[in-house]
Each structure stands twice: as structure tokens, then as C-alpha cells.
PDB file of C-alpha atoms in Angstrom:
ATOM      1  CA  UNK A   1     118.813 157.270 163.127  1.00 55.00           C
ATOM      2  CA  UNK A   2     115.522 158.694 162.568  1.00 65.00           C
ATOM      3  CA  UNK A   3     114.356 157.400 159.512  1.00 89.00           C
ATOM      4  CA  UNK A   4     110.437 157.716 158.330  1.00 93.00           C
ATOM      5  CA  UNK A   5     109.174 160.085 160.778  1.00 94.00           C
ATOM      6  CA  UNK A   6     105.774 160.423 161.065  1.00 96.00           C
ATOM      7  CA  UNK A   7     102.988 162.438 163.643  1.00 96.00           C
ATOM      8  CA  UNK A   8     100.609 162.276 165.048  1.00 96.00           C
ATOM      9  CA  UNK A   9     101.054 158.614 166.002  1.00 94.00           C
ATOM     10  CA  UNK A  10      96.914 158.527 166.926  1.00 96.00           C
ATOM     11  CA  UNK A  11      94.205 161.619 166.175  1.00 96.00           C
ATOM     12  CA  UNK A  12      90.580 161.411 166.343  1.00 97.00           C
ATOM     13  CA  UNK A  13      88.468 163.754 163.962  1.00 97.00           C
ATOM     14  CA  UNK A  14      85.066 165.346 163.784  1.00 97.00           C
ATOM     15  CA  UNK A  15      83.266 164.597 160.385  1.00 98.00           C
ATOM     16  CA  UNK A  16      83.999 167.674 158.340  1.00 97.00           C
ATOM     17  CA  UNK A  17      87.032 168.484 159.833  1.00 97.00           C
ATOM     18  CA  UNK A  18      90.722 168.600 157.838  1.00 96.00           C
ATOM     19  CA  UNK A  19      93.687 168.123 159.303  1.00 96.00           C
ATOM     20  CA  UNK A  20      97.186 167.218 157.904  1.00 98.00           C
ATOM     21  CA  UNK A  21      99.540 163.934 158.696  1.00 98.00           C
ATOM     22  CA  UNK A  22     103.320 164.911 158.739  1.00 98.00           C
ATOM     23  CA  UNK A  23     105.848 162.735 157.187  1.00 97.00           C
ATOM     24  CA  UNK A  24     109.160 163.707 157.147  1.00 97.00           C
ATOM     25  CA  UNK A  25     112.658 161.103 155.835  1.00 95.00           C
ATOM     26  CA  UNK A  26     116.016 161.978 157.074  1.00 93.00           C
ATOM     27  CA  UNK A  27     117.291 159.757 154.005  1.00 92.00           C
ATOM     28  CA  UNK A  28     117.854 162.014 151.342  1.00 92.00           C
ATOM     29  CA  UNK A  29     115.119 159.408 149.582  1.00 93.00           C
ATOM     30  CA  UNK A  30     113.861 160.554 146.421  1.00 93.00           C
ATOM     31  CA  UNK A  31     110.794 158.596 146.471  1.00 93.00           C
ATOM     32  CA  UNK A  32     108.107 159.209 148.991  1.00 95.00           C
ATOM     33  CA  UNK A  33     104.752 157.725 149.090  1.00 96.00           C
ATOM     34  CA  UNK A  34     101.181 157.554 151.818  1.00 97.00           C
ATOM     35  CA  UNK A  35      99.177 154.190 151.866  1.00 96.00           C
ATOM     36  CA  UNK A  36      96.156 153.182 153.982  1.00 96.00           C
ATOM     37  CA  UNK A  37      96.131 149.886 155.919  1.00 92.00           C
ATOM     38  CA  UNK A  38      92.563 148.835 156.223  1.00 91.00           C
ATOM     39  CA  UNK A  39      91.399 145.432 157.988  1.00 82.00           C
ATOM     40  CA  UNK A  40      91.703 142.529 155.708  1.00 77.00           C
ATOM     41  CA  UNK A  41      92.616 144.805 152.813  1.00 78.00           C
ATOM     42  CA  UNK A  42      96.717 144.852 153.447  1.00 82.00           C
ATOM     43  CA  UNK A  43      97.744 148.269 152.097  1.00 91.00           C
ATOM     44  CA  UNK A  44      96.444 150.484 149.535  1.00 93.00           C
ATOM     45  CA  UNK A  45      98.603 153.128 147.590  1.00 94.00           C
ATOM     46  CA  UNK A  46      96.932 156.964 148.196  1.00 96.00           C
ATOM     47  CA  UNK A  47     100.008 159.411 146.659  1.00 97.00           C
ATOM     48  CA  UNK A  48     103.580 158.849 145.775  1.00 95.00           C
ATOM     49  CA  UNK A  49     106.088 161.604 145.056  1.00 95.00           C
ATOM     50  CA  UNK A  50     109.402 160.463 143.155  1.00 92.00           C
ATOM     51  CA  UNK A  51     110.966 163.797 143.613  1.00 93.00           C
ATOM     52  CA  UNK A  52     110.565 167.502 144.982  1.00 94.00           C
ATOM     53  CA  UNK A  53     107.818 169.331 143.568  1.00 95.00           C
ATOM     54  CA  UNK A  54     106.466 165.956 141.676  1.00 95.00           C
ATOM     55  CA  UNK A  55     103.492 163.716 142.718  1.00 96.00           C
ATOM     56  CA  UNK A  56     100.837 161.645 141.645  1.00 95.00           C
ATOM     57  CA  UNK A  57      97.676 159.408 142.561  1.00 95.00           C
ATOM     58  CA  UNK A  58      97.942 156.141 143.830  1.00 93.00           C
ATOM     59  CA  UNK A  59      94.941 153.536 144.289  1.00 91.00           C
ATOM     60  CA  UNK A  60      93.124 155.828 146.664  1.00 95.00           C
ATOM     61  CA  UNK A  61      93.433 159.061 146.076  1.00 97.00           C
ATOM     62  CA  UNK A  62      90.255 160.345 146.494  1.00 96.00           C
ATOM     63  CA  UNK A  63      89.583 162.802 149.758  1.00 96.00           C
ATOM     64  CA  UNK A  64      93.718 163.222 149.756  1.00 97.00           C
ATOM     65  CA  UNK A  65      95.671 165.633 148.602  1.00 97.00           C
ATOM     66  CA  UNK A  66      99.996 165.914 148.942  1.00 97.00           C
ATOM     67  CA  UNK A  67     102.450 168.099 147.546  1.00 96.00           C
ATOM     68  CA  UNK A  68     106.015 167.949 148.015  1.00 97.00           C
ATOM     69  CA  UNK A  69     107.645 171.307 148.427  1.00 96.00           C
ATOM     70  CA  UNK A  70     111.305 169.773 149.820  1.00 96.00           C
ATOM     71  CA  UNK A  71     113.089 166.007 149.353  1.00 95.00           C
ATOM     72  CA  UNK A  72     112.343 165.744 153.184  1.00 96.00           C
ATOM     73  CA  UNK A  73     108.800 165.863 153.852  1.00 97.00           C
ATOM     74  CA  UNK A  74     105.658 164.786 152.496  1.00 98.00           C
ATOM     75  CA  UNK A  75     102.445 165.816 154.063  1.00 98.00           C
ATOM     76  CA  UNK A  76      99.146 164.087 153.543  1.00 98.00           C
ATOM     77  CA  UNK A  77      96.178 166.293 153.927  1.00 98.00           C
ATOM     78  CA  UNK A  78      92.533 165.521 154.596  1.00 97.00           C
ATOM     79  CA  UNK A  79      90.404 168.278 153.099  1.00 92.00           C
ATOM     80  CA  UNK A  80      86.958 167.385 154.792  1.00 96.00           C
ATOM     81  CA  UNK A  81      87.261 163.867 156.928  1.00 96.00           C
ATOM     82  CA  UNK A  82      84.448 161.139 156.560  1.00 97.00           C
ATOM     83  CA  UNK A  83      84.365 158.080 158.632  1.00 96.00           C
ATOM     84  CA  UNK A  84      85.549 155.860 155.635  1.00 96.00           C
ATOM     85  CA  UNK A  85      88.648 157.951 155.888  1.00 97.00           C
ATOM     86  CA  UNK A  86      89.158 155.998 158.988  1.00 97.00           C
ATOM     87  CA  UNK A  87      92.113 153.575 158.861  1.00 96.00           C
ATOM     88  CA  UNK A  88      96.039 153.084 159.392  1.00 94.00           C
ATOM     89  CA  UNK A  89      98.050 155.772 157.606  1.00 97.00           C
ATOM     90  CA  UNK A  90     101.801 154.955 156.795  1.00 95.00           C
ATOM     91  CA  UNK A  91     104.248 157.201 154.501  1.00 96.00           C
ATOM     92  CA  UNK A  92     107.240 155.102 153.567  1.00 94.00           C
ATOM     93  CA  UNK A  93     110.557 156.416 151.429  1.00 94.00           C
ATOM     94  CA  UNK A  94     112.877 154.898 149.325  1.00 91.00           C
ATOM     95  CA  UNK A  95     116.232 156.263 147.944  1.00 86.00           C
ATOM     96  CA  UNK A  96     115.555 155.734 143.893  1.00 75.00           C
ATOM     97  CA  UNK A  97     113.507 152.833 142.006  1.00 67.00           C
ATOM     98  CA  UNK A  98     114.817 149.473 142.798  1.00 67.00           C
ATOM     99  CA  UNK A  99     115.773 150.014 146.581  1.00 74.00           C
ATOM    100  CA  UNK A 100     114.652 148.871 149.908  1.00 82.00           C
ATOM    101  CA  UNK A 101     111.196 150.951 151.032  1.00 88.00           C
ATOM    102  CA  UNK A 102     111.101 151.931 154.545  1.00 90.00           C
ATOM    103  CA  UNK A 103     107.734 152.400 156.219  1.00 92.00           C
ATOM    104  CA  UNK A 104     106.962 154.679 159.350  1.00 93.00           C
ATOM    105  CA  UNK A 105     105.418 153.418 161.857  1.00 90.00           C
ATOM    106  CA  UNK A 106     101.465 154.711 161.162  1.00 93.00           C
ATOM    107  CA  UNK A 107      99.519 156.956 162.250  1.00 95.00           C
ATOM    108  CA  UNK A 108      95.736 155.845 163.632  1.00 94.00           C
ATOM    109  CA  UNK A 109      93.344 158.011 162.582  1.00 97.00           C
ATOM    110  CA  UNK A 110      89.510 157.700 163.748  1.00 97.00           C
ATOM    111  CA  UNK A 111      86.830 160.068 162.236  1.00 97.00           C
ATOM    112  CA  UNK A 112      83.751 159.522 164.288  1.00 97.00           C
TER     113      UNK A 112
ATOM    114  CA  UNK B   1      95.958 144.820 137.144  1.00 85.00           C
ATOM    115  CA  UNK B   2      99.065 143.836 139.166  1.00 89.00           C
ATOM    116  CA  UNK B   3      98.038 141.826 142.298  1.00 92.00           C
ATOM    117  CA  UNK B   4      98.703 139.558 145.422  1.00 95.00           C
ATOM    118  CA  UNK B   5      97.000 136.630 147.049  1.00 95.00           C
ATOM    119  CA  UNK B   6      98.173 135.064 150.463  1.00 94.00           C
ATOM    120  CA  UNK B   7      96.771 132.998 152.539  1.00 88.00           C
ATOM    121  CA  UNK B   8      94.216 133.400 155.333  1.00 84.00           C
ATOM    122  CA  UNK B   9      94.986 133.759 158.659  1.00 86.00           C
ATOM    123  CA  UNK B  10      95.274 133.572 161.325  1.00 94.00           C
ATOM    124  CA  UNK B  11      97.909 130.753 161.565  1.00 96.00           C
ATOM    125  CA  UNK B  12      98.020 129.361 164.958  1.00 97.00           C
ATOM    126  CA  UNK B  13     101.225 127.396 165.527  1.00 97.00           C
ATOM    127  CA  UNK B  14     103.115 126.014 168.400  1.00 97.00           C
ATOM    128  CA  UNK B  15     106.911 126.911 169.553  1.00 97.00           C
ATOM    129  CA  UNK B  16     109.296 125.334 167.600  1.00 97.00           C
ATOM    130  CA  UNK B  17     106.891 123.954 164.751  1.00 97.00           C
ATOM    131  CA  UNK B  18     107.827 124.557 160.915  1.00 98.00           C
ATOM    132  CA  UNK B  19     105.574 127.984 159.180  1.00 97.00           C
ATOM    133  CA  UNK B  20     104.604 128.252 155.797  1.00 97.00           C
ATOM    134  CA  UNK B  21     102.915 131.299 154.262  1.00 97.00           C
ATOM    135  CA  UNK B  22     101.687 130.767 150.687  1.00 97.00           C
ATOM    136  CA  UNK B  23     101.762 133.827 148.227  1.00 97.00           C
ATOM    137  CA  UNK B  24     101.086 134.185 144.660  1.00 97.00           C
ATOM    138  CA  UNK B  25     100.998 136.974 142.522  1.00 96.00           C
ATOM    139  CA  UNK B  26      99.458 138.186 138.972  1.00 95.00           C
ATOM    140  CA  UNK B  27     101.794 140.602 137.336  1.00 92.00           C
ATOM    141  CA  UNK B  28     103.071 141.744 133.914  1.00 85.00           C
ATOM    142  CA  UNK B  29     106.769 141.353 133.056  1.00 83.00           C
ATOM    143  CA  UNK B  30     109.178 140.569 136.120  1.00 87.00           C
ATOM    144  CA  UNK B  31     107.941 142.194 139.433  1.00 91.00           C
ATOM    145  CA  UNK B  32     110.406 141.973 142.666  1.00 91.00           C
ATOM    146  CA  UNK B  33     108.730 140.122 145.616  1.00 94.00           C
ATOM    147  CA  UNK B  34     109.002 141.476 149.115  1.00 94.00           C
ATOM    148  CA  UNK B  35     107.844 139.843 152.636  1.00 96.00           C
ATOM    149  CA  UNK B  36     107.419 142.284 155.191  1.00 95.00           C
ATOM    150  CA  UNK B  37     106.567 141.760 158.774  1.00 95.00           C
ATOM    151  CA  UNK B  38     104.460 144.385 160.990  1.00 91.00           C
ATOM    152  CA  UNK B  39     104.656 143.883 164.952  1.00 91.00           C
ATOM    153  CA  UNK B  40     101.974 144.612 167.243  1.00 86.00           C
ATOM    154  CA  UNK B  41     101.626 148.282 167.191  1.00 80.00           C
ATOM    155  CA  UNK B  42     104.696 149.284 164.625  1.00 83.00           C
ATOM    156  CA  UNK B  43     104.891 149.900 161.326  1.00 84.00           C
ATOM    157  CA  UNK B  44     106.341 147.525 158.465  1.00 89.00           C
ATOM    158  CA  UNK B  45     109.785 146.197 158.241  1.00 91.00           C
ATOM    159  CA  UNK B  46     111.408 144.788 155.390  1.00 92.00           C
ATOM    160  CA  UNK B  47     111.751 140.907 156.279  1.00 96.00           C
ATOM    161  CA  UNK B  48     113.157 139.885 152.888  1.00 96.00           C
ATOM    162  CA  UNK B  49     113.043 140.406 149.173  1.00 93.00           C
ATOM    163  CA  UNK B  50     113.613 138.935 145.604  1.00 94.00           C
ATOM    164  CA  UNK B  51     114.572 140.673 142.861  1.00 90.00           C
ATOM    165  CA  UNK B  52     114.352 137.666 140.123  1.00 90.00           C
ATOM    166  CA  UNK B  53     113.487 134.166 139.321  1.00 93.00           C
ATOM    167  CA  UNK B  54     114.729 131.696 141.408  1.00 95.00           C
ATOM    168  CA  UNK B  55     116.160 133.838 143.873  1.00 95.00           C
ATOM    169  CA  UNK B  56     116.098 132.681 147.536  1.00 97.00           C
ATOM    170  CA  UNK B  57     116.021 136.003 150.087  1.00 96.00           C
ATOM    171  CA  UNK B  58     116.420 135.383 154.049  1.00 97.00           C
ATOM    172  CA  UNK B  59     116.588 136.692 157.052  1.00 96.00           C
ATOM    173  CA  UNK B  60     116.135 135.877 160.453  1.00 95.00           C
ATOM    174  CA  UNK B  61     115.396 132.145 159.786  1.00 97.00           C
ATOM    175  CA  UNK B  62     113.159 132.950 156.909  1.00 98.00           C
ATOM    176  CA  UNK B  63     113.247 132.232 153.400  1.00 98.00           C
ATOM    177  CA  UNK B  64     111.355 132.175 150.046  1.00 98.00           C
ATOM    178  CA  UNK B  65     111.867 131.625 146.942  1.00 98.00           C
ATOM    179  CA  UNK B  66     110.858 133.432 144.087  1.00 97.00           C
ATOM    180  CA  UNK B  67     109.100 130.903 141.574  1.00 96.00           C
ATOM    181  CA  UNK B  68     108.337 132.082 137.652  1.00 94.00           C
ATOM    182  CA  UNK B  69     107.171 129.118 136.923  1.00 94.00           C
ATOM    183  CA  UNK B  70     104.163 129.274 140.008  1.00 96.00           C
ATOM    184  CA  UNK B  71     104.233 132.701 140.361  1.00 96.00           C
ATOM    185  CA  UNK B  72     104.645 131.975 144.218  1.00 97.00           C
ATOM    186  CA  UNK B  73     106.632 133.623 146.774  1.00 98.00           C
ATOM    187  CA  UNK B  74     105.919 131.224 149.749  1.00 98.00           C
ATOM    188  CA  UNK B  75     107.275 132.608 153.256  1.00 98.00           C
ATOM    189  CA  UNK B  76     108.675 129.656 155.740  1.00 98.00           C
ATOM    190  CA  UNK B  77     110.786 128.736 158.657  1.00 98.00           C
ATOM    191  CA  UNK B  78     111.856 125.743 159.796  1.00 97.00           C
ATOM    192  CA  UNK B  79     111.383 126.100 163.887  1.00 96.00           C
ATOM    193  CA  UNK B  80     109.215 129.412 164.669  1.00 97.00           C
ATOM    194  CA  UNK B  81     109.535 131.203 168.430  1.00 97.00           C
ATOM    195  CA  UNK B  82     107.032 133.046 170.445  1.00 96.00           C
ATOM    196  CA  UNK B  83     108.490 135.908 169.370  1.00 96.00           C
ATOM    197  CA  UNK B  84     107.735 135.762 165.591  1.00 97.00           C
ATOM    198  CA  UNK B  85     104.273 136.152 166.334  1.00 97.00           C
ATOM    199  CA  UNK B  86     102.895 139.234 163.820  1.00 96.00           C
ATOM    200  CA  UNK B  87     101.408 140.065 160.531  1.00 94.00           C
ATOM    201  CA  UNK B  88     103.298 139.226 157.680  1.00 96.00           C
ATOM    202  CA  UNK B  89     102.229 140.943 154.398  1.00 95.00           C
ATOM    203  CA  UNK B  90     103.594 139.668 150.495  1.00 96.00           C
ATOM    204  CA  UNK B  91     104.058 142.511 148.459  1.00 94.00           C
ATOM    205  CA  UNK B  92     105.241 142.893 144.883  1.00 93.00           C
ATOM    206  CA  UNK B  93     106.653 146.123 142.924  1.00 89.00           C
ATOM    207  CA  UNK B  94     106.638 146.048 138.759  1.00 84.00           C
ATOM    208  CA  UNK B  95     110.106 146.803 136.968  1.00 75.00           C
ATOM    209  CA  UNK B  96     108.842 150.132 135.954  1.00 72.00           C
ATOM    210  CA  UNK B  97     107.540 151.977 138.976  1.00 74.00           C
ATOM    211  CA  UNK B  98     109.721 149.842 141.849  1.00 70.00           C
ATOM    212  CA  UNK B  99     108.881 152.566 144.334  1.00 74.00           C
ATOM    213  CA  UNK B 100     105.109 151.672 144.362  1.00 85.00           C
ATOM    214  CA  UNK B 101     104.372 148.349 146.550  1.00 90.00           C
ATOM    215  CA  UNK B 102     101.425 146.243 145.900  1.00 91.00           C
ATOM    216  CA  UNK B 103     100.467 144.057 149.175  1.00 93.00           C
ATOM    217  CA  UNK B 104      98.572 141.056 149.647  1.00 94.00           C
ATOM    218  CA  UNK B 105      95.796 141.144 152.775  1.00 92.00           C
ATOM    219  CA  UNK B 106      98.292 140.365 154.719  1.00 93.00           C
ATOM    220  CA  UNK B 107      98.401 137.150 157.457  1.00 95.00           C
ATOM    221  CA  UNK B 108      98.318 136.981 161.234  1.00 95.00           C
ATOM    222  CA  UNK B 109     100.697 134.417 162.674  1.00 97.00           C
ATOM    223  CA  UNK B 110     100.302 133.620 166.414  1.00 97.00           C
ATOM    224  CA  UNK B 111     102.828 131.374 167.815  1.00 97.00           C
ATOM    225  CA  UNK B 112     101.592 129.914 171.859  1.00 97.00           C
ATOM    226  CA  UNK B 113     104.870 128.436 174.135  1.00 95.00           C
TER     227      UNK B 113
END
């Protein structure tokens, strides 16, 4: 049972570099989302998707892009990394509205 | 907009002590309420949930009751263990967007032997 799988687990970037955080789920979940976790602030929603081909912005979308070409995958792209994007990123998924939301193990990103 | 407020941590207890972590919420309509737990170096795991007023969620000795009149969902455990040391997050999801969670800031619990 893989569940929600995120890669990489740790990454250090230089300011201005781009990268993609990968997220995959093997539970045939329709809903997927990305959150960031910052000290003292809990988790905040970046982007979400309610199905393949459909994405929308969350609370803190600036500086991030997403796409959902398949049900299984929901990558998060940082176009030009900034130190303010240093955070822990969590991918999450759920089957449908009202079902339990499952989280990946997190990706620790540092931008220097 | 919707929001969740949790008591600030850290909360430090001795083993077998009683635990309460307060959580209150602001939301329109009737949200679902959750407690998630994050052990050191790990992702979030759902601990328990409640989907309507007066529902009690319970798991692993933890419980919380959905109190609409006080807009609260306090987490309790009668006797904590060292292994309960973690960060606990209260969260809500709205009825019309239940795939999105709004989190509180988290409360760190440290249980001493």
C-alpha cells in the first residue's frame, strides 16, 4: 500500500532555480492538493485539483504552478525559487467529497 | 472566512496525565472537524473526525466532541504515554468543499516518562 508518495524528501535550491515536487497516489482518488507548512502557521493550501484536467488556486498560490494530466499524479512546480518558499510541502488526496484526506510524508525544501 | 484556533504549545505532561488541547472554529454552515497528528519527521495522520453536531470522534484513547453551541472540538485523552509526543492539528472542512482543509497552527505535546 503506497498511499500518497512524494519526492524528493529533501531538497536545497538556490534563489531563482526551478524545480518540481512530485506527488503520486495509487488509491484512484479524485481529489488532490498541495499544502505548505510553516512554523506557527499550520498548513496552508497552495493548489488543489478535483479531477484530471481540473486545477484551482488555494490560499497561497503565488510562485507555484500545478497540472493534473492523470488521476494519479499532481506535480507542484516552483518557477523561480525564493527564500520565502523555504517550507515543508505536503501532498494530500481523497476519494471524493466528504472522504478522509490522506497526506504524504512531506518534502523539506530549503531555498538559499 | 473560515478559521481554526488552537491553544498554543508546547504542552508538557508527565506520563499518565490527563490531556486537553483546546480547539475552536469559525465557519459558515456545518463543517466537518478533524484532529490530525504529526510525529517527528513524519507526515500527517488522521487521528479522529466528527461530521455533525454532538458527534464524538475517538481513536487510540483520544476523543473529541463536536460542540456547535460553543464552536469547539477539544481533544482529550485520559492517560497520555511518551509515544503520544507529537504535534496535533485541529482542522475543518466546509460542506461544499470538503476536499480542502483549514488548519489550526498546531500544538506540540511533549510527554515525559
